[in-house]
Every structure is written in structure tokens, then in C-alpha cells.
Amino acid sequence: NPYKNSLEYEEQKHLEYLLQPIKPRLTWEEYREKHKKQFEDRLGAGVQREQADYRRMLDEERKLKLARGVNHKDLLDKKKKKKKDRKGR
């Protein structure tokens, strides 16, 4: 080590390290439960979930587009009337 600290400094750091509170560590089961989603994503379940979400989004858009055609029949009749009026001129 090119940097040499004083003996007092090293002793103080050593004592600080020993007196630090010990943080509780997760067991493997707790860790696995906490990070379950990440494990699934790496194993391929994430891809299936993304595909299902995308499929749901497409279905919603499709329903909106289909509903728009049914709900606007009155506008379609107005356009035809305008065309008929133009022909009559």
C-alpha cells in the first residue's frame, strides 16, 4: 500500500468497523420472493407477460375502431346527402 496511515487512525477505523450495527441479511427464500419478477423475466415469463399486455392493447384499439364505425352511421348519411346535393346543382 503506497499510502500509510498512522497507527491511531487504523485502530480507530478498526474499532468503528467492529462497532457497526450488523445489518440483517435476507435468506435465499426471502431474496427469491422479493425478486421473483426479475427471475421470471430472465426465465422467459416476462416475454409472455409483455405479449399478453400487447395483445390486450391491440384488442382495446380494435374495439374502439369497430365501435367508431357503428356509432357514426348518422355522419355517413350526412356525407351522402351532401354528395346528392352537389349532383343536383
Backbone as ProteinMPNN parsed JSONL, in Angstrom:
{"seq_chain_A": "NPYKNSLEYEEQKHLEYLLQPIKPRLTWEEYREKHKKQFEDRLGAGVQREQADYRRMLDEERKLKLARGVNHKDLLDKKKKKKKDRKGR", "coords_chain_A": {"N_chain_A": [[0.85, -1.175, 0.0], [0.807, 2.091, -1.018], [0.093, 4.333, 0.426], [0.38, 5.252, 3.699], [-1.165, 5.089, 6.749], [-1.523, 6.579, 10.002], [-0.93, 4.751, 13.028], [-2.819, 5.152, 15.036], [-4.985, 6.1, 13.594], [-5.645, 3.851, 12.011], [-6.303, 2.032, 14.038], [-8.555, 3.309, 15.081], [-10.33, 3.213, 12.887], [-10.61, 0.467, 12.683], [-11.914, -0.115, 15.102], [-14.288, 1.308, 14.676], [-15.349, -0.165, 12.586], [-15.794, -2.623, 13.834], [-17.738, -1.923, 15.695], [-19.938, -1.255, 14.245], [-23.419, -1.531, 13.527], [-24.878, -4.705, 12.861], [-26.265, -5.509, 9.837], [-29.381, -6.936, 9.031], [-29.537, -9.845, 7.07], [-31.012, -11.133, 4.104], [-32.575, -14.287, 3.741], [-32.16, -16.987, 1.387], [-34.67, -17.776, 0.419], [-36.265, -15.558, 1.104], [-35.012, -13.581, -0.428], [-35.429, -14.597, -3.0], [-38.227, -14.484, -3.145], [-38.606, -11.734, -2.948], [-37.42, -10.794, -5.293], [-38.811, -12.019, -7.32], [-40.168, -11.334, -9.707], [-38.093, -10.358, -11.351], [-36.575, -12.686, -11.692], [-38.41, -14.228, -13.118], [-38.63, -12.728, -15.46], [-36.12, -13.101, -16.553], [-36.205, -15.768, -17.066], [-38.051, -16.065, -19.072], [-40.797, -15.784, -18.635], [-41.436, -13.158, -18.512], [-41.475, -12.304, -21.159], [-43.754, -13.564, -22.128], [-45.65, -12.26, -20.566], [-45.363, -9.63, -21.497], [-46.191, -9.979, -24.148], [-48.863, -10.689, -23.723], [-49.818, -8.318, -22.585], [-49.427, -6.579, -24.749], [-51.152, -7.741, -26.613], [-53.598, -7.319, -25.306], [-53.677, -4.52, -25.439], [-53.844, -4.159, -28.229], [-56.336, -5.371, -28.699], [-58.027, -3.617, -27.31], [-57.704, -1.264, -28.837], [-58.728, -2.175, -31.26], [-61.413, -2.672, -30.559], [-62.22, -0.051, -30.048], [-61.959, 1.105, -32.596], [-63.757, -0.426, -34.1], [-66.132, 0.183, -32.767], [-66.335, 2.846, -33.345], [-67.046, 2.917, -36.028], [-69.64, 1.881, -35.968], [-70.998, 3.657, -34.361], [-71.156, 6.019, -35.782], [-72.945, 6.162, -37.913], [-74.872, 8.019, -38.548], [-73.375, 10.229, -39.383], [-72.333, 9.305, -41.75], [-74.608, 9.196, -43.401], [-75.135, 11.936, -43.679], [-72.953, 12.779, -45.205], [-73.47, 11.494, -47.614], [-75.832, 12.768, -48.359], [-74.889, 15.353, -48.84], [-73.331, 14.888, -51.099], [-75.32, 14.18, -52.89], [-76.703, 16.576, -53.06], [-74.776, 18.144, -54.345], [-74.641, 16.98, -56.829], [-77.094, 17.615, -57.84], [-76.953, 20.305, -58.483]], "CA_chain_A": [[0.0, 0.0, 0.0], [1.693, 3.266, -1.074], [-0.318, 5.309, 1.433], [0.484, 4.679, 5.033], [-1.865, 5.879, 7.753], [-0.964, 6.444, 11.349], [-1.403, 3.598, 13.784], [-4.027, 5.57, 15.742], [-6.062, 6.166, 12.599], [-6.005, 2.478, 11.659], [-7.004, 1.446, 15.182], [-9.88, 3.943, 15.162], [-11.151, 2.649, 11.81], [-10.874, -0.925, 13.05], [-12.947, -0.085, 16.149], [-15.547, 1.737, 14.035], [-15.839, -1.3, 11.808], [-16.287, -3.638, 14.757], [-18.901, -1.426, 16.434], [-21.069, -1.001, 13.343], [-24.513, -2.496, 13.717], [-24.947, -5.74, 11.828], [-27.497, -5.417, 9.06], [-29.974, -8.266, 8.808], [-29.433, -10.32, 5.685], [-32.137, -11.943, 3.644], [-32.315, -15.688, 3.413], [-32.343, -17.23, -0.038], [-36.108, -17.798, 0.129], [-36.745, -14.168, 1.158], [-34.457, -12.896, -1.59], [-36.108, -15.115, -4.18], [-39.589, -13.951, -3.124], [-38.523, -10.291, -3.183], [-37.009, -10.551, -6.673], [-39.486, -13.038, -8.124], [-40.478, -10.804, -11.034], [-36.856, -10.306, -12.13], [-36.232, -14.056, -12.063], [-39.344, -14.66, -14.162], [-38.274, -12.039, -16.688], [-34.921, -13.729, -17.118], [-36.517, -17.134, -17.476], [-38.952, -16.065, -20.219], [-42.183, -15.464, -18.294], [-41.595, -11.736, -18.799], [-41.823, -12.178, -22.572], [-45.163, -13.94, -22.246], [-46.448, -11.192, -19.959], [-45.326, -8.496, -22.425], [-47.033, -10.323, -25.289], [-50.254, -10.612, -23.28], [-50.136, -6.893, -22.45], [-49.514, -6.026, -26.101], [-52.385, -8.29, -27.184], [-54.695, -6.585, -24.664], [-53.685, -3.168, -26.002], [-54.368, -4.262, -29.59], [-57.772, -5.66, -28.613], [-58.717, -2.389, -26.925], [-57.711, -0.383, -30.01], [-59.647, -2.762, -32.24], [-62.777, -2.418, -30.102], [-62.517, 1.371, -30.26], [-62.128, 1.361, -34.029], [-65.013, -1.043, -34.536], [-67.239, 0.929, -32.177], [-66.423, 4.132, -34.024], [-67.779, 2.722, -37.266], [-71.046, 1.638, -35.662], [-71.581, 4.815, -33.696], [-71.182, 7.211, -36.623], [-73.735, 5.942, -39.124], [-75.575, 9.254, -38.875], [-72.459, 11.091, -40.122], [-72.211, 8.735, -43.077], [-75.786, 9.628, -44.146], [-74.985, 13.357, -43.994], [-71.996, 12.906, -46.295], [-74.139, 11.082, -48.844], [-76.777, 13.818, -48.716], [-74.132, 16.45, -49.416], [-72.948, 14.5, -52.45], [-76.5, 14.244, -53.718], [-76.958, 17.991, -53.288], [-73.815, 18.654, -55.318], [-75.004, 16.459, -58.152], [-78.303, 18.298, -58.287], [-76.686, 21.696, -58.86]], "C_chain_A": [[0.896, 1.239, 0.0], [1.34, 4.324, -0.027], [-0.303, 4.651, 2.812], [-0.198, 5.621, 6.018], [-1.213, 5.668, 9.104], [-1.606, 5.247, 12.046], [-2.699, 3.926, 14.511], [-5.238, 5.584, 14.794], [-6.554, 4.76, 12.251], [-6.756, 1.786, 12.79], [-8.419, 1.993, 15.304], [-10.819, 3.369, 14.094], [-11.532, 1.202, 12.121], [-11.971, -1.0, 14.109], [-14.303, 0.319, 15.567], [-16.175, 0.578, 13.265], [-16.458, -2.366, 12.717], [-17.571, -3.209, 15.475], [-20.097, -1.116, 15.538], [-22.172, -2.01, 13.605], [-24.557, -3.479, 12.543], [-26.302, -5.647, 11.141], [-28.082, -6.811, 8.865], [-29.906, -8.636, 7.322], [-30.627, -11.188, 5.353], [-31.691, -13.391, 3.452], [-32.564, -15.86, 1.915], [-33.822, -17.202, -0.411], [-36.687, -16.381, 0.131], [-36.27, -13.381, -0.06], [-35.194, -13.308, -2.873], [-37.528, -14.559, -4.266], [-39.598, -12.46, -3.467], [-38.246, -9.987, -4.653], [-37.636, -11.551, -7.641], [-39.731, -12.563, -9.557], [-39.235, -10.763, -11.922], [-36.432, -11.706, -12.578], [-37.129, -14.542, -13.199], [-38.988, -14.012, -15.491], [-37.063, -12.69, -17.352], [-35.209, -15.132, -17.632], [-37.536, -17.198, -18.617], [-40.39, -15.753, -19.888], [-42.464, -13.992, -18.573], [-42.009, -11.508, -20.239], [-43.299, -12.516, -22.778], [-46.064, -12.852, -21.676], [-46.498, -9.969, -20.887], [-46.221, -8.769, -23.634], [-48.509, -10.238, -24.919], [-50.691, -9.16, -23.125], [-50.319, -6.244, -23.817], [-50.808, -6.491, -26.781], [-53.607, -7.566, -26.615], [-54.817, -5.178, -25.243], [-54.26, -3.183, -27.426], [-55.869, -4.52, -29.6], [-58.564, -4.418, -28.235], [-58.803, -1.422, -28.105], [-58.706, -0.877, -31.06], [-61.099, -2.501, -31.847], [-63.159, -0.967, -30.326], [-62.771, 1.673, -31.729], [-63.429, 0.764, -34.55], [-66.214, -0.278, -34.005], [-67.425, 2.26, -32.891], [-67.221, 3.998, -35.315], [-69.267, 2.546, -37.027], [-71.712, 2.898, -35.131], [-71.735, 6.036, -34.603], [-71.939, 6.993, -37.935], [-74.467, 7.213, -39.545], [-74.673, 10.207, -39.655], [-72.3, 10.591, -41.56], [-73.389, 9.171, -43.948], [-75.669, 11.094, -44.541], [-74.029, 13.558, -45.157], [-72.655, 12.537, -47.616], [-75.124, 12.148, -49.303], [-76.057, 14.987, -49.362], [-73.723, 16.125, -50.851], [-74.156, 14.578, -53.4], [-76.852, 15.686, -54.036], [-76.025, 18.559, -54.335], [-74.18, 18.211, -56.72], [-76.202, 17.204, -58.727], [-78.054, 19.714, -58.762], [-76.417, 21.873, -60.297]], "O_chain_A": [[1.676, 1.422, 0.935], [2.193, 5.122, 0.361], [-0.919, 3.607, 3.024], [0.147, 6.8, 6.109], [-0.462, 4.716, 9.32], [-2.694, 4.804, 11.678], [-3.588, 3.079, 14.6], [-6.337, 5.151, 15.139], [-7.76, 4.519, 12.206], [-7.716, 1.052, 12.554], [-9.362, 1.255, 15.59], [-11.979, 3.074, 14.382], [-12.654, 0.775, 11.848], [-12.857, -1.851, 14.027], [-15.334, -0.254, 15.919], [-17.389, 0.379, 13.301], [-17.505, -2.934, 12.408], [-18.397, -4.053, 15.823], [-21.161, -0.75, 16.036], [-21.911, -3.183, 13.87], [-24.305, -3.116, 11.394], [-27.348, -5.701, 11.788], [-27.353, -7.758, 8.568], [-30.188, -7.817, 6.448], [-31.175, -11.883, 6.208], [-30.56, -13.66, 3.049], [-33.117, -14.974, 1.264], [-34.185, -16.657, -1.454], [-37.498, -16.038, -0.729], [-37.029, -12.611, -0.648], [-35.53, -12.471, -3.711], [-37.983, -14.199, -5.352], [-40.479, -11.983, -4.183], [-38.783, -9.022, -5.197], [-37.042, -11.885, -8.666], [-39.521, -13.316, -10.508], [-39.306, -11.092, -13.106], [-35.983, -11.89, -13.71], [-36.659, -15.192, -14.133], [-39.036, -14.664, -16.534], [-37.005, -12.808, -18.575], [-34.527, -15.622, -18.533], [-37.855, -18.291, -19.084], [-41.162, -15.473, -20.805], [-43.606, -13.619, -18.842], [-42.81, -10.616, -20.519], [-44.003, -11.828, -23.518], [-47.119, -12.556, -22.237], [-47.55, -9.349, -21.043], [-46.934, -7.875, -24.089], [-49.32, -9.765, -25.715], [-51.811, -8.808, -23.494], [-51.245, -5.46, -24.023], [-51.475, -5.703, -27.451], [-54.539, -7.24, -27.351], [-55.921, -4.701, -25.507], [-55.065, -2.323, -27.782], [-56.593, -3.953, -30.419], [-59.648, -4.184, -28.771], [-59.854, -0.828, -28.346], [-59.431, -0.088, -31.666], [-61.922, -2.151, -32.693], [-64.28, -0.671, -30.742], [-63.696, 2.413, -32.065], [-64.122, 1.387, -35.354], [-67.207, -0.108, -34.713], [-68.548, 2.745, -33.025], [-67.998, 4.891, -35.652], [-70.076, 3.025, -37.821], [-72.876, 3.162, -35.434], [-72.392, 7.002, -34.213], [-71.594, 7.588, -38.956], [-74.663, 7.463, -40.734], [-75.167, 10.932, -40.518], [-72.149, 11.394, -42.482], [-73.193, 9.487, -45.121], [-76.072, 11.46, -45.646], [-74.263, 14.416, -46.009], [-72.423, 13.196, -48.629], [-75.243, 12.409, -50.5], [-76.555, 15.559, -50.331], [-73.767, 16.995, -51.721], [-74.028, 14.986, -54.554], [-77.255, 15.993, -55.158], [-76.447, 19.385, -55.144], [-74.045, 18.97, -57.68], [-76.309, 17.399, -59.938], [-78.929, 20.277, -59.419], [-76.177, 22.993, -60.747]]}, "name": "protein", "num_of_chains": 1, "seq": "NPYKNSLEYEEQKHLEYLLQPIKPRLTWEEYREKHKKQFEDRLGAGVQREQADYRRMLDEERKLKLARGVNHKDLLDKKKKKKKDRKGR"}
